[in-house]
């Protein structure tokens, strides 16, 4: 009987070959989007969608469902893949930012809003999930 490669030097049954190790996983992120119809005050926001188009289309549908128009819901948009998106509002000011870290996106949106208003508050924040592809 032959000795299997990488074996212990003991005789082995040829039917006892080990399966190769699985490939290393790869990683990706899902997509998120915010859309706003400024003229109607309607909003749509989604996260964890498979594609950028899927995220945008779902956010627009949500915005339209909240009273916006298909055209108007494209007046302000933000899409992101890795990390988080944040919306901050103040009096007559709206800021949307995305970043790998929610805290960084929030700080950027707050800084932009605070440059024009004193009453800025986080309206919503969404983060996309990390996906392990095997």
XYZ file of C-alpha atoms in Angstrom:
134
model
C 0.000 0.000 0.000
C 1.312 3.474 -0.828
C 1.929 6.221 1.719
C -0.259 9.243 1.105
C 1.521 12.545 0.421
C 1.829 14.580 3.576
C 0.935 11.526 5.619
C 2.407 10.332 8.859
C 4.467 7.556 7.294
C 1.917 4.942 8.245
C 0.204 2.880 5.627
C -3.132 4.378 4.605
C -6.168 3.255 2.735
C -6.186 5.036 -0.686
C -9.889 5.894 -0.151
C -8.991 8.090 2.864
C -7.761 11.129 0.936
C -8.494 14.408 2.667
C -10.572 17.029 0.876
C -8.683 20.214 -0.004
C -9.290 23.131 2.356
C -12.064 25.521 1.346
C -11.006 28.719 -0.438
C -10.493 31.829 1.643
C -13.667 33.895 1.890
C -14.027 37.239 0.165
C -15.931 40.174 1.605
C -18.298 42.743 0.141
C -20.856 45.239 1.350
C -24.471 45.724 0.421
C -25.814 49.092 -0.834
C -27.835 51.824 0.848
C -29.561 54.951 -0.458
C -31.397 58.041 0.732
C -33.571 60.111 -1.601
C -35.519 63.264 -0.837
C -38.187 65.169 -2.732
C -37.421 68.672 -1.449
C -40.557 70.236 -2.940
C -42.891 67.695 -1.269
C -40.874 67.006 1.882
C -40.936 63.265 1.136
C -38.128 60.898 2.077
C -37.023 57.350 1.269
C -34.161 55.387 2.777
C -32.999 51.792 2.485
C -29.968 49.716 3.357
C -28.558 46.252 2.710
C -29.609 45.989 -0.938
C -27.741 43.793 -3.420
C -26.930 46.529 -5.967
C -26.734 50.296 -6.167
C -29.667 50.367 -8.616
C -31.743 48.202 -6.271
C -31.016 50.560 -3.366
C -31.870 53.674 -5.380
C -35.051 52.191 -6.875
C -36.308 50.994 -3.487
C -35.567 54.360 -1.857
C -37.382 56.187 -4.680
C -40.392 53.863 -4.345
C -40.462 54.546 -0.621
C -40.192 58.300 -1.222
C -43.059 58.191 -3.734
C -45.082 56.172 -1.216
C -44.440 58.953 1.316
C -45.948 61.598 -0.988
C -43.091 62.485 -3.321
C -43.003 62.285 -7.093
C -40.733 59.988 -9.104
C -38.882 63.007 -10.502
C -38.844 64.955 -7.244
C -37.490 61.999 -5.278
C -34.310 62.308 -7.339
C -33.709 65.943 -6.305
C -31.412 64.907 -3.439
C -29.776 61.482 -3.399
C -27.038 59.707 -1.503
C -25.901 56.152 -2.164
C -23.182 54.271 -0.343
C -21.795 50.781 -0.211
C -19.229 50.404 2.536
C -20.247 51.858 5.871
C -23.089 54.147 6.848
C -25.248 56.973 5.564
C -26.534 59.757 7.843
C -29.141 62.494 7.362
C -28.957 65.644 9.523
C -31.567 68.428 9.455
C -31.664 71.956 10.753
C -33.933 74.887 10.010
C -33.995 75.090 6.177
C -30.856 72.921 5.983
C -30.436 69.253 5.117
C -27.158 67.381 4.931
C -26.563 63.759 3.866
C -23.150 62.117 4.240
C -21.704 58.605 4.000
C -18.523 57.199 5.475
C -17.035 53.863 6.518
C -17.784 54.849 10.128
C -21.192 56.061 11.254
C -19.566 58.487 13.689
C -17.526 60.062 10.874
C -20.551 60.362 8.549
C -22.520 61.944 11.381
C -19.725 64.403 12.221
C -19.412 65.444 8.551
C -23.167 65.942 8.133
C -23.427 67.852 11.442
C -20.536 70.135 10.495
C -22.100 70.933 7.134
C -25.530 71.588 8.662
C -24.138 73.581 11.613
C -22.383 75.947 9.215
C -25.863 77.163 8.173
C -28.164 76.419 11.144
C -27.974 76.108 14.929
C -30.656 73.485 15.493
C -29.146 70.528 13.584
C -30.212 67.026 14.584
C -29.625 63.532 13.217
C -32.815 62.434 11.452
C -31.710 58.934 10.469
C -28.635 56.744 10.119
C -28.310 53.414 8.328
C -25.363 51.054 7.962
C -24.827 48.277 5.446
C -23.857 44.785 6.465
C -20.532 43.180 5.624
C -21.176 40.047 3.551
C -18.873 37.023 3.689
C -18.761 35.332 0.286
C -17.678 31.696 0.386
